[in-house]
Amino acid sequence: MASDNNVSQKEDDIGRVAMKWRVWLAVIVIIVAAAGVGLMLAPIGEDRPDITVSGNVEQGEHLLQVAGCYACHTRTEDDSASAFAGGHELETAFGSFYAPNITSSDSHGIGDWNLRDFEKALRQGVSPDGHAYYPAFPFLSYRSLTDEDVAHLYAALMASEPVDEEATPHQLRFPFNIRLGLKPWRWLFATTRSLNIDQSTEVGRGRYLVDAVAHCGECHNPRNSLGAFIPPYMGGNDQLPGGNWAPPIHGRALSQMDWNELDLMYFLADGMLPDGDFVGGSMVEVIDYGTVYLSESDRRAMAEYLFSLQ
Ligand code: HEC
Ligand code: HEC
């Protein structure tokens, strides 16, 4: 009788402990889920002071080329396509992105945006209504653009021909089509703080062009399986869409390939490799629609900066 009582007492205890654990587990699950939902709903971006400088259309038009805005936001494969009215397919591991219409159209573009809206989109990856942009839009590079350059870009786009055309919507696979998932991603992997690059030296100017404007690292930096940048800086990426490979382009790698600064300068002007062959893959567009428009001194600065990475 006494031992029977002991057994049922023990079973009761075990039951109580198991119950307690279940309660704790439920509490933990609820906390984690609430934190996840909290992150998805939390506002992103920083409250920065308004940009007070005014932009110059001509300088903005130059930047729209060399920063790749034209290349991504225009269907460059179609000669009759309107500039900035929406881009061609950007294939990625997560699905296909199509850069939207960023002409001055009020109905289909960004004609009704103010400079503040534009700054938030370009440097912080946040839309006027507070949602997060996909990092296929290289705001993680543009975050370091200066106030002046943001103002120039804005001036040029506002002066652009308005085009009332619907751009193609993204076609992304589940779960990547859920925009809310971007906020936890950013919290884990990304910062939109500016690198505040000092452009007073030639190497500094080169770094600004490589990192902030021409965003070379978007393809030449390695990434993890969730698309976040990982070291080594400019160490190459063999996971580009379509099995493409962007080689390492820091000075050490370039020297090993027997390139010198002049080779790199010429390469950025016409895509010709030191052996007389021409480059292929997505690098062709980077050059044809972007770096060919750089001044010689800017190309020299970029070469000098990349070669300084030994
Ligand atoms: C590598 C391709 C690429 C480049 C280069 C690029 N963009 Fe985009 N851009 C995108 C994609 C893709 C989106 C859509 C992101 C999304 O839906 O979350 C986008 C979105 C935008 C938006 C938001 C538009 C809207 O309606 O919400 C603006 C503004 C913009 N880009 C401006 C620019 C400017 C200015 C430049 C050059 C400094 C530029 N982009 C360069 C791909 C690109
Ligand atoms: C859209 C992705 C992308 C961007 C942005 C990009 N590259 Fe590349 N780059 C590539 C790919 C892909 C290759 C390999 C091309 C090939 O297969 O021939 C390459 C090759 C190169 C090479 C080596 C050529 C060779 O075959 O040895 C250099 C140097 C280079 N890129 C420099 C740059 C610089 C500098 C920038 C910034 C202005 C830049 N890239 C931006 C994708 C990119």
Coordinates of C-alpha atoms and ligand atoms in Angstrom, one line a residue, residues 67-69 72-73 90 97 99-100 102 110 113 118 122 133-134 136-138 142 153 157 170 179 215, ligand 1:
A67 CA 26.3 54.0 -60.5
G68 CA 24.5 51.5 -62.7
C69 CA 21.0 53.0 -62.2
C72 CA 19.4 48.1 -64.0
H73 CA 16.3 50.3 -64.4
L90 CA 17.8 40.1 -62.7
F97 CA 13.8 40.8 -59.7
A99 CA 14.0 47.0 -61.2
P100 CA 10.9 49.4 -61.0
I102 CA 12.0 55.4 -61.4
I110 CA 8.7 58.4 -58.3
W113 CA 8.6 61.6 -54.0
F118 CA 14.5 59.4 -52.2
L122 CA 18.6 54.9 -51.8
Y133 CA 13.6 46.9 -50.1
Y134 CA 15.3 43.8 -51.3
A136 CA 19.0 43.3 -55.1
F137 CA 18.7 47.1 -55.1
P138 CA 22.3 47.8 -54.0
Y142 CA 24.7 53.4 -51.9
L153 CA 20.7 61.9 -58.6
L157 CA 15.6 61.8 -62.1
H170 CA 9.2 40.5 -59.2
R179 CA 8.7 41.2 -47.9
H215 CA 29.3 48.9 -56.1
Ligands
HEC1 C1 21.6 45.9 -59.5 C2 20.4 46.5 -60.0 C3 20.1 47.9 -59.5 C4 20.9 49.0 -59.5 C5 22.3 49.1 -60.0 C6 20.0 50.1 -59.1 N1 18.8 49.6 -58.7 FE1 17.2 50.7 -58.0 N2 16.2 49.0 -57.7 C7 16.6 47.8 -58.1 C8 15.5 46.8 -57.7 C9 15.5 45.3 -57.9 C10 14.6 47.6 -57.0 C11 13.3 47.0 -56.3 C12 13.6 46.6 -54.9 C13 12.4 46.1 -54.2 O1 11.4 45.8 -54.8 O2 12.5 45.8 -52.9 C14 15.0 49.0 -57.0 C15 14.3 50.0 -56.4 C16 14.7 51.3 -56.6 C17 13.9 52.5 -56.1 C18 12.5 52.3 -55.4 C19 11.5 52.6 -56.4 C20 10.1 52.3 -55.8 O3 9.1 52.6 -56.6 O4 9.9 52.0 -54.7 C21 14.6 53.6 -56.4 C22 14.1 55.0 -56.1 C23 15.8 53.2 -57.0 N3 15.8 51.8 -57.1 C24 16.7 54.1 -57.5 C25 18.0 53.7 -58.0 C26 19.0 54.6 -58.3 C27 19.0 56.1 -58.1 C28 20.1 53.9 -58.6 C29 21.5 54.3 -59.0 C30 22.2 55.1 -58.0 C31 19.7 52.5 -58.6 N4 18.4 52.4 -58.2 C32 20.5 51.4 -59.0 C33 17.7 47.4 -58.8 C34 18.8 48.3 -59.0

